XYZ file of C-alpha atoms in Angstrom:
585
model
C 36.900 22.233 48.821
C 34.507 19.797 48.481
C 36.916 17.107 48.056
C 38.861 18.326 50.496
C 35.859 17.850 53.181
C 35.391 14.172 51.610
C 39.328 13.453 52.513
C 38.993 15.094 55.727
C 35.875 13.030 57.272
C 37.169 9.546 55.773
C 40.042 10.268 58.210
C 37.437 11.658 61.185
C 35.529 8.627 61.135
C 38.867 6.431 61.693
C 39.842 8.082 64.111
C 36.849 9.205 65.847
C 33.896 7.060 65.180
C 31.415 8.111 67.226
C 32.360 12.280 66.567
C 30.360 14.050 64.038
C 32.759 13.917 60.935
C 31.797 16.560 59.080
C 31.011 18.891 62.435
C 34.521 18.251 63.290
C 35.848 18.887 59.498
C 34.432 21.935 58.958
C 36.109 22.989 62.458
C 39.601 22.288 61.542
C 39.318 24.153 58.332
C 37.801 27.000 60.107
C 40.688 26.264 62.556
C 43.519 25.801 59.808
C 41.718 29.415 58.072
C 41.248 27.546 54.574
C 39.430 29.441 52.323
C 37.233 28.523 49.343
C 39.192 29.378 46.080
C 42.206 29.201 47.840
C 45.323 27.934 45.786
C 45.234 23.919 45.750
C 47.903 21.682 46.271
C 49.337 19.901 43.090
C 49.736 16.141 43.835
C 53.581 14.747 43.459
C 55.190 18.494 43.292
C 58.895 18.908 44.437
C 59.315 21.517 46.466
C 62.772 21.086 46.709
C 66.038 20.967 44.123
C 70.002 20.536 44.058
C 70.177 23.912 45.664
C 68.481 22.717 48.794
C 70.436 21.896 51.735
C 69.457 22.317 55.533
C 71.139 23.338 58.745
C 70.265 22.130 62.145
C 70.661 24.320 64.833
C 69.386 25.034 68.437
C 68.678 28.681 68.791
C 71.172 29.639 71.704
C 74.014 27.330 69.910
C 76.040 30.839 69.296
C 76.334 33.060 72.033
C 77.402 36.550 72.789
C 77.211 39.778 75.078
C 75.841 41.959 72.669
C 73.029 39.552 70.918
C 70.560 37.825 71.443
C 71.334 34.396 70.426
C 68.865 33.947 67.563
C 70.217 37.743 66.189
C 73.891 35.706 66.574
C 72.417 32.126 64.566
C 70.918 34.527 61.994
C 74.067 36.780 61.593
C 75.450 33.310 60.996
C 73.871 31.816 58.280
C 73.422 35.278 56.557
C 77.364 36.241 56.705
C 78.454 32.886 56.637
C 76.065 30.742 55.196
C 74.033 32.594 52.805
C 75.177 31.389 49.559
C 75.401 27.337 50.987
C 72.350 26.928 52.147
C 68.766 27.415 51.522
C 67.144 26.281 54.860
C 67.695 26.221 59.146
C 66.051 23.931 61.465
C 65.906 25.374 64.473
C 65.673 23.283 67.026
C 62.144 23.856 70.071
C 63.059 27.256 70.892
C 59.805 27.446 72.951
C 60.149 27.783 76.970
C 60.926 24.285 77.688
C 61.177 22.366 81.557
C 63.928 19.672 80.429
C 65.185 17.486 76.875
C 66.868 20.889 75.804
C 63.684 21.967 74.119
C 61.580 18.876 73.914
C 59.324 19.515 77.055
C 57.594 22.228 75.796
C 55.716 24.387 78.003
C 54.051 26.485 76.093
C 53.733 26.056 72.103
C 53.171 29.925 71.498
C 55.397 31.265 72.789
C 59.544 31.588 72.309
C 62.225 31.180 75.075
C 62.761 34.804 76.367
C 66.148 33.526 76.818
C 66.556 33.018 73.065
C 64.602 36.101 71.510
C 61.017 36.366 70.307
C 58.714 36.027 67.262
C 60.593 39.094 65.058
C 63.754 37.511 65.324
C 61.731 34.129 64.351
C 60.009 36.201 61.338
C 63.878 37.644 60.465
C 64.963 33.900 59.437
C 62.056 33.439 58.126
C 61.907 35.962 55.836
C 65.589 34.943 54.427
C 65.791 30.823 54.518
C 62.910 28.316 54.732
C 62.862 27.565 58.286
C 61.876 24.359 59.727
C 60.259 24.349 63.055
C 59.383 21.858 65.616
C 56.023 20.430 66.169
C 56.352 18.451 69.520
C 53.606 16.011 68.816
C 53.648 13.344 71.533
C 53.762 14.831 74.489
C 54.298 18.547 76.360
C 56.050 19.573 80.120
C 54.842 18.403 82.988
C 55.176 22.143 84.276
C 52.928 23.166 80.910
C 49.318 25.143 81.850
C 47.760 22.224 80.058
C 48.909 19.908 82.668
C 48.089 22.247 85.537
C 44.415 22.489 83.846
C 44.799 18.669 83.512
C 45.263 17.998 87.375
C 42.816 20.492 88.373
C 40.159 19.631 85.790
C 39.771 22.459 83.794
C 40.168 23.718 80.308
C 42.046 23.583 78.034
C 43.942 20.830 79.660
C 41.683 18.401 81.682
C 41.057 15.773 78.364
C 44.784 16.072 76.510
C 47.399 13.418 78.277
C 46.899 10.006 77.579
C 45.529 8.140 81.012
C 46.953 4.231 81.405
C 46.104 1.705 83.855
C 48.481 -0.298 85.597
C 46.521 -3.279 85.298
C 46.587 -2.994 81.290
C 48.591 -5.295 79.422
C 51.721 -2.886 78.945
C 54.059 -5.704 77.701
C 54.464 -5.226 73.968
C 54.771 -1.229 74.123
C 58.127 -0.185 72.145
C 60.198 1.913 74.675
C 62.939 4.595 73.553
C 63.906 5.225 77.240
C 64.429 3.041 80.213
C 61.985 5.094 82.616
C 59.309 3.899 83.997
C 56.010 4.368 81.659
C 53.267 5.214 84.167
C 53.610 7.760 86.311
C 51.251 8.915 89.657
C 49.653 11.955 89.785
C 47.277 13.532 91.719
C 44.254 15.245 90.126
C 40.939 16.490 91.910
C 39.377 13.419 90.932
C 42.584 11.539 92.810
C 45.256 9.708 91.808
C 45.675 9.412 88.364
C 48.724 7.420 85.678
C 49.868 9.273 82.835
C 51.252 7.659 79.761
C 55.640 8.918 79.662
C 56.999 7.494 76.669
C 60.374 9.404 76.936
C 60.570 10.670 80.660
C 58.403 12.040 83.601
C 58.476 15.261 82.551
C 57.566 14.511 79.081
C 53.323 13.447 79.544
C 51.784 12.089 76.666
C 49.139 14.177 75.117
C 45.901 11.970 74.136
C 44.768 12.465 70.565
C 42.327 10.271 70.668
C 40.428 13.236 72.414
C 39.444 15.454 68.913
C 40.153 18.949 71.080
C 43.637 17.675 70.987
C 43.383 17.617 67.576
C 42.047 21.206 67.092
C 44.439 22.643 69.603
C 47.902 21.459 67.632
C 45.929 22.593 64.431
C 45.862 26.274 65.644
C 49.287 25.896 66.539
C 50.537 24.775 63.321
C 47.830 27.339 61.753
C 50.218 29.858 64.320
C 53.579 28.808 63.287
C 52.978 29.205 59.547
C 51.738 32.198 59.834
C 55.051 33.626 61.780
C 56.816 32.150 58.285
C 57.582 28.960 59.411
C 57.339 26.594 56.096
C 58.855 23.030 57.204
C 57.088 20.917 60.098
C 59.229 18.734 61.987
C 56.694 16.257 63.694
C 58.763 14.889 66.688
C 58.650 11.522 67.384
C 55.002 10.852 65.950
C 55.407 7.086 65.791
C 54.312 6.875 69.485
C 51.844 9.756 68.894
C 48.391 6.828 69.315
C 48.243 4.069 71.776
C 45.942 1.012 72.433
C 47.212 -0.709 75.862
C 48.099 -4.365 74.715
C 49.532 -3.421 71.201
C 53.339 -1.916 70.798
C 51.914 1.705 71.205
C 53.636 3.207 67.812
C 53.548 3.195 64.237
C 49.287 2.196 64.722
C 46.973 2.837 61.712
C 45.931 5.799 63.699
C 49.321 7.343 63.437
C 49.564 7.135 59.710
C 46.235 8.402 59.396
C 47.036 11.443 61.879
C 49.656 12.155 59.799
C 47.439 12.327 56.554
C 44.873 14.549 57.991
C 47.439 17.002 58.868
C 49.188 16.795 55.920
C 45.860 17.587 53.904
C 45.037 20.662 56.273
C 48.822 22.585 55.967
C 49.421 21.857 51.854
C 45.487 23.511 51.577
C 46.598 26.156 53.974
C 49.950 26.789 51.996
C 50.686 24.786 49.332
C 54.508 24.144 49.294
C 54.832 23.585 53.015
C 56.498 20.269 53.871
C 56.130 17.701 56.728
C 59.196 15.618 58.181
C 58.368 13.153 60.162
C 61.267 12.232 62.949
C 60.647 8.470 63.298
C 63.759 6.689 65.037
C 63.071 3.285 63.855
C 64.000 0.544 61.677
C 64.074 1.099 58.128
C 60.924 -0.832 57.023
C 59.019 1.166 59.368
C 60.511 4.287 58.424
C 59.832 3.991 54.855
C 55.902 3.577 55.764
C 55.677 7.332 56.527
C 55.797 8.180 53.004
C 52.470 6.669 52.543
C 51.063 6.553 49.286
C 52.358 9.840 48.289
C 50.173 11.348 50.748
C 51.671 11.204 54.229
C 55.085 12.725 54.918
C 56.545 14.567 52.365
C 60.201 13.492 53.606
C 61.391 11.343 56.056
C 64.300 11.006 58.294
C 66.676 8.683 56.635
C 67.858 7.197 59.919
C 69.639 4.341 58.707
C 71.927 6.445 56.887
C 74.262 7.604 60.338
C 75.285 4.293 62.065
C 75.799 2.474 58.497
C 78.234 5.123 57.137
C 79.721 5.565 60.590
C 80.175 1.692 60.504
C 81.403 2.301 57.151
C 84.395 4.234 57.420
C 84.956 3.093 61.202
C 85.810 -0.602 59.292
C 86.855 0.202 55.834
C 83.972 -1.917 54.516
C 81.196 -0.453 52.821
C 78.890 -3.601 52.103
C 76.370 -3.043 54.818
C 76.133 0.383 53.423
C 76.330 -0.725 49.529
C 73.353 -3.517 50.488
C 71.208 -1.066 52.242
C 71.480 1.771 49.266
C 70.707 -1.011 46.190
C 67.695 -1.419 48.545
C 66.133 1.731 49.193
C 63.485 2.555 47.044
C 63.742 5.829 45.159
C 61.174 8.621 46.640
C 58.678 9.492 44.134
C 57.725 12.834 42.866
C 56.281 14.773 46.102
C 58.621 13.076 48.108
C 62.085 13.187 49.372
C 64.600 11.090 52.209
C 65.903 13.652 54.549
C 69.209 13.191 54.850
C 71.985 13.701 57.912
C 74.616 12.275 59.469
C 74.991 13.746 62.530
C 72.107 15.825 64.675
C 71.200 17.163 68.252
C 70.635 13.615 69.393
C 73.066 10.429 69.307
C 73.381 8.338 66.398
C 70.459 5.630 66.580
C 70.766 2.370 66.648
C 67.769 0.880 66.014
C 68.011 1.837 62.307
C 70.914 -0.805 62.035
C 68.675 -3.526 62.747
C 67.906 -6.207 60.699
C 71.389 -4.763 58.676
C 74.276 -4.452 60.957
C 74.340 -7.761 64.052
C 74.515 -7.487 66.997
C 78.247 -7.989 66.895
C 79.192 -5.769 64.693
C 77.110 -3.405 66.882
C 78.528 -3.937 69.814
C 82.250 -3.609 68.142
C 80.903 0.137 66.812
C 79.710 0.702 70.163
C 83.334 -0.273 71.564
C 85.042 1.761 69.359
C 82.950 5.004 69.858
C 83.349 5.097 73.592
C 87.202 4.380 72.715
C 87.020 7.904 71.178
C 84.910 9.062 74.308
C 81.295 8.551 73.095
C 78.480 7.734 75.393
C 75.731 4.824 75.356
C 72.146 5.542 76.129
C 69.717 2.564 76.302
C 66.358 1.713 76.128
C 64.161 -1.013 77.715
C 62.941 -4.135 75.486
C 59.080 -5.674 75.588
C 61.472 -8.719 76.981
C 62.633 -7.044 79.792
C 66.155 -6.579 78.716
C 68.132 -3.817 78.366
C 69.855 -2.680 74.899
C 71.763 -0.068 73.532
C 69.343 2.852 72.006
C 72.156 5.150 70.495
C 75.544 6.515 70.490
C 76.140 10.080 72.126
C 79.517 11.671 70.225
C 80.157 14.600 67.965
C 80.748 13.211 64.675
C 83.836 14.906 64.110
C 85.541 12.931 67.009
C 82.864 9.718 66.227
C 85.639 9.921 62.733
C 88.688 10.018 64.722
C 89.647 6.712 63.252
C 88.628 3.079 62.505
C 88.465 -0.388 64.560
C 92.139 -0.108 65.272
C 92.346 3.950 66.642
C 92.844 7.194 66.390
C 95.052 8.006 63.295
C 96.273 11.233 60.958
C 93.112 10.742 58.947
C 90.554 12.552 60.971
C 89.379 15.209 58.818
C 89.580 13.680 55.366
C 87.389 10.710 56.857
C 85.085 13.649 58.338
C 84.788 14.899 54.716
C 84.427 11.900 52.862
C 81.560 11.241 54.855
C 79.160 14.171 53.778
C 80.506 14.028 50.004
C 78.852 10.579 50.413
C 75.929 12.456 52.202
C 75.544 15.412 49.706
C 75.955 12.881 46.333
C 73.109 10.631 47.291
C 69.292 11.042 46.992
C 67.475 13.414 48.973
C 67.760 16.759 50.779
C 70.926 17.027 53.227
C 70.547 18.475 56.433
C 74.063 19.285 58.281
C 74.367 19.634 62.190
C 75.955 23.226 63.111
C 78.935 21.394 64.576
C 79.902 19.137 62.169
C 80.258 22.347 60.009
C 82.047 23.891 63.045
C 83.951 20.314 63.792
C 82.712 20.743 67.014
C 84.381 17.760 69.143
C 82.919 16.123 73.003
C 81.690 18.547 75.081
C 82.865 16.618 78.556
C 82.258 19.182 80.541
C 78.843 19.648 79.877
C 78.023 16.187 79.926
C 79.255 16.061 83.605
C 77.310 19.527 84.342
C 74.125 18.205 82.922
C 74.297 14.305 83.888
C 72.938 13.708 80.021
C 74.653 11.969 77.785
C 73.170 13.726 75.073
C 74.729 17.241 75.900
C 78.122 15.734 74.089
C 77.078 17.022 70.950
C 74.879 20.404 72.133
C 77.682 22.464 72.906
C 77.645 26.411 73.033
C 80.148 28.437 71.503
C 81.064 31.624 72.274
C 80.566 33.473 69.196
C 82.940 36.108 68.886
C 85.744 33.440 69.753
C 83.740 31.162 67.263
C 84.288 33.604 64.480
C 88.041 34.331 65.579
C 88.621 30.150 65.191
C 87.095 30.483 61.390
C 89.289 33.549 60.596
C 92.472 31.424 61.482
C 93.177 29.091 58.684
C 95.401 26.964 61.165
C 92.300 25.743 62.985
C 90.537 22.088 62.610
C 87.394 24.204 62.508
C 88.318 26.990 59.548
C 89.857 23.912 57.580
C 86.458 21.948 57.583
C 83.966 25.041 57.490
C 85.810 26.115 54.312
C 85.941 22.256 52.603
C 82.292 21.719 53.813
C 81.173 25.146 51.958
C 83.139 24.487 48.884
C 81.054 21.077 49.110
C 78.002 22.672 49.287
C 78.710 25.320 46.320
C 79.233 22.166 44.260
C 76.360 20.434 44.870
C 74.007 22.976 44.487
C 74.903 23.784 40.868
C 74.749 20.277 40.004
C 70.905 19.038 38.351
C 72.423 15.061 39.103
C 71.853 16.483 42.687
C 68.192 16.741 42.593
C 66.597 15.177 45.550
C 64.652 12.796 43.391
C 67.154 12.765 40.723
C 67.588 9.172 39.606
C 70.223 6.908 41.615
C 72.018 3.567 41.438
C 74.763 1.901 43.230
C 77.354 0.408 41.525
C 79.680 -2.435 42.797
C 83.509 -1.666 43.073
C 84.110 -3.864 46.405
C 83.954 -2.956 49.594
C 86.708 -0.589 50.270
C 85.063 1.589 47.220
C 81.321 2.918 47.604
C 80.317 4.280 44.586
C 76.739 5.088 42.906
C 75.315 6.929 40.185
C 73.466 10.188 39.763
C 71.412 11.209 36.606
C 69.522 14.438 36.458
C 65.726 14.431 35.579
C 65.985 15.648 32.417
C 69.287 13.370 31.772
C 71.383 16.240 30.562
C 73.878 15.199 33.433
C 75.268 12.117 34.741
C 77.491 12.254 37.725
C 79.881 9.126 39.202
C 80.343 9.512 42.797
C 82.766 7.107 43.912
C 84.279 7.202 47.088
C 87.826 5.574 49.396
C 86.068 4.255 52.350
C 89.371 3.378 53.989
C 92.551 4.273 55.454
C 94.884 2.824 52.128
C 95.061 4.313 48.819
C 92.768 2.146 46.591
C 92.876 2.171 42.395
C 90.634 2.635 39.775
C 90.291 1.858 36.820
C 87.770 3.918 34.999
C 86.660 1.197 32.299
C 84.471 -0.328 35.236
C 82.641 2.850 34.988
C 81.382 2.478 31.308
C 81.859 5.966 30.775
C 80.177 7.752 27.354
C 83.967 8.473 25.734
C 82.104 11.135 23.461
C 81.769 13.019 26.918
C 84.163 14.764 29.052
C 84.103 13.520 31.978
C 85.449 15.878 35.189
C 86.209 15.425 38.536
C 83.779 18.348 40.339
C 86.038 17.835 43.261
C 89.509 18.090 42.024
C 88.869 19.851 39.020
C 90.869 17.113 36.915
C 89.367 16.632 33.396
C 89.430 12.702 32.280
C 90.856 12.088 28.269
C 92.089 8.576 28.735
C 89.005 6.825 29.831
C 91.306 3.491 29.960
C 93.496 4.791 32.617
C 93.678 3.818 36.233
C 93.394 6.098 39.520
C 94.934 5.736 42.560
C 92.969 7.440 45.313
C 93.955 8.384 48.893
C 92.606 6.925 51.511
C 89.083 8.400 52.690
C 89.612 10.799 48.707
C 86.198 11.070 46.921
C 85.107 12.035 43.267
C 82.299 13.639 41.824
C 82.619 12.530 37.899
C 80.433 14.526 35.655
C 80.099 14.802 31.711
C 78.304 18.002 31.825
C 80.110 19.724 35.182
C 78.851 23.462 36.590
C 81.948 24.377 38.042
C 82.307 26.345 40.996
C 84.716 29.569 40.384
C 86.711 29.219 43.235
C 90.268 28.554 42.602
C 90.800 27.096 46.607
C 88.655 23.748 45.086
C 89.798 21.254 47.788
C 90.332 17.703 47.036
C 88.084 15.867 49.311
């Protein structure tokens, strides 16, 4: 404990100088209920392996007459799911005023609408459930903010005031709204800080109570079960008027301190962090080991959309021979598709702004959306691209074609062979496609890809082996069963990528104890391609299996033709899945 204390106040006194360090340490471990003796944290500990593999879900994405919708989601992933997947993200299912979750009202509570804390526990209690921790700002409509205009408490000290005088000119904007907003408080008029919209009012953590108040709720959420933090958008979470307002020291050292407080509360909880930004700055949030323990991998969607959009994976090939591996403690986070559009600020610096703009042409072609953000300059640019994946993969530069779902698939056996822990959005395991309809009922771009199924009729689609949706459920499992049994899979096993051109993206998976190595080599286009499997160097003395296919290797000389968008999973020591409906991916 006592070096707990030390960590804890060398983070107090950045962040709040002229607080009483150690008063305010002892507080938050009081707050966070750590005990002396308690179980302590082992430094660089995986709490993750090949077997882990997320879902992300809003709570009321399944609906029925009979159920509430978080008794359908967990009828779901137990009947459906149970044997794919280890973990569920559900997405703010708090009462909420707008953002489909992300103006929280009140952090203690759960949507009426969606259930309540047993149902909460229920998942719990089966899969590791990742929760939510909206970090930068609350609703408008919130009792905070009520207690803020009226100065009392607890409210009066937690959203971040701005003038309109400051020097606002470098701040980094996700949005196009306007930053300060009026409000009237007993004390008059007043401008709160809106990073993402006028109902969404920065909280001020600068103020320690703010601090100690989203302690106690993490403190609250962990003990309803919840294991993995989400920390939403927490690059904008401190701001100094005249510097860009995110990714500041202070953030980084937030981050720490709360990181330090869960692992000593429960030691094999994990913090995300959700930071939509380029790489470089992504990559910060691991820290030194002590920060996040994963990050978003947010470069990963628009590269491998741009990918197999073009047939060329040498954006994609560049950025992987970059990325450092995670260490021991730490993992990327890895998805392809999620409740909000696919970002395009992770493409820069990688992709130009050409080649953006031609992705951008070709995803409204298959009836995506654009949603933009204001620049420091003034200008307008393009923030990210609103679509289901499943209809994003309709086809390439030239159109829609007949290779739909095997480009669908191709893209999350890239997903599930690389380093880290996948995470799959509910409809691209349901192939959900646009939602149009609720696009023009909500006026938000982003409702594209938040549609609601009707869950008996949902069920009926994945009984009929005719449907888009039963055909890509079943292949996506069948993925998943794979992977899990595979130790090449590990989140931190060891990766490289290998260089077969640009219509071939291929890299290299070795376990951590080197018993398996596994080839994952993948047609990024719409043409059969060859290969010849000397450029592999294989080991002849193994025997080397497709994990996809099922096809064992002899002649190591020979040459393979594969379809187009047709992946492999080469392995010399395979754990085979006993299912005799292996698809070929």
């Amino acid at each position: 404990m006592t070096e707990l204390y030390r960590k804890l106040e060398a983070h107090l006194n950045l962040l709040y100088p002229e607080q009483d360090g150690a008063a305010l340490a002892q507080r938050l471990v009081e707050t966070m209920r750590i005990v002396p003796g308690g179980p302590e944290p082992v430094p660089y500990s995986n709490h993750w392996d090949q077997a882990d593999a997320y879902v992300i879900s809003y709570g009321d994405s399944l609906l029925s007459e009979d159920r509430l919708p978080l008794e359908n989601l967990h009828h779901f992933l137990s009947h459906y799911l149970a044997d794919s997947l280890s973990g569920v993200h559900i997405l703010p299912f708090f009462p909420y005023s707008s953002d489909d979750g992300f103006s929280v009202i009140d952090y203690y509570q759960v949507n009426q609408s969606l259930g309540d804390w047993p149902q909460i526990r229920e998942i719990a209690a089966q899969f590791d459930l990742m929760a939510d921790v909206v970090i930068n700002h609350c609703s408008a409509r919130s009792g905070w903010f009520d207690n803020y205009r009226q100065r009392k408490d607890p409210g009066q000290g937690f959203f971040f005031e701005g003038d309109p005088g400051d020097d606002l000119s470098q701040v980094v904007r996700p949005r196009t709204s306007v930053l300060l907003q009026p409000v009237q408080t007993l004390d008059g008029e007043r401008h709160v800080w809106c990073t993402f919209s006028p109902d969404q009012v920065d909280l001020d953590f600068t103020n320690p109570e703010v601090l100690v108040e989203f302690v106690s709720i993490i403190r609250y959420y962990l003990s309803q079960g919840i294991r993995v933090f989400r920390f939403d958008a927490v690059a904008f979470v401190w701001k100094i008027p005249g510097t860009p307002c995110i990714n500041l020291p202070q953030t980084h050292c937030l981050v720490q301190l709360l990181r330090l407080l869960v692992e000593h509360q429960r030691s094999d909880a994990i913090i995300i962090t959700e930071t939509n930004i380029p790489n470089r700055e992504n990559l910060a949030y691991f820290g030194n080991g002590n920060e996040a323990h994963a990050i978003y991998n947010f470069s990963l969607p628009p590269l491998l959309l741009n990918t197999l959009v073009t047939g060329d994976c040498s954006h994609l090939r560049t950025w992987l021979m970059t990325l450092p591996p995670a260490r021991n403690g730490t993992a990327y986070f890895n998805f392809i598709a999620s409740h909000d559009g696919i970002g395009l600020r992770p493409a820069e610096g990688i992709l130009s702004e050409a080649e953006i703009d031609r992705l951008i042409t070709t995803m409204e072609g298959f009836g995506g959306r654009i949603s933009w953000r204001d620049r420091p300059n003034g200008q307008r640019s393009a923030y990210e691209i609103n679509i289901s994946l499943y209809d994003a993969l309709a086809g390439t530069l030239a159109g829609p074609d007949s290779h739909q779902q095997a480009r669908f698939l191709c893209a999350h056996a890239i997903m599930l062979g690389m380093e880290g822990i996948p995470a799959i959005y509910i409809h691209s395991l349901l192939a959900t496609q646009n939602d149009q309809e609720r696009v023009a009922n909500t006026n938000h771009n982003r409702a594209i890809n938040r549609h609601k199924w009707d869950y008996p009729r949902l069920q009926a689609l994945l009984a009929d082996g005719s449907s888009h949706h039963a055909q890509v459920f079943q292949a996506m499992k069948q993925l998943l069963a794979i992977r899990r049994c595979q130790p090449a899979f590990h989140p931190n096993a060891t990766q490289f990528t290998l260089q077969l051109g640009d219509a071939l993206l291929a890299f290299w998976r070795q376990s951590p104890d080197r018993s398996q190595s596994i080839f994952a080599i993948h047609n990024v286009t719409d043409k059969p391609q060859s290969l010849s499997l000397t450029s592999l160097n294989l080991i002849e003395l193994d025997r080397w299996t497709d994990l996809l296919g099922g096809q064992c290797f002899l002649d190591l000389r020979q040459t393979l033709e594969l379809a187009p968008y047709q992946s492999l999973w080469l392995s010399n020591a395979p754990v085979m899945v006993d299912d005799t409906a292996t698809p070929t991916v």
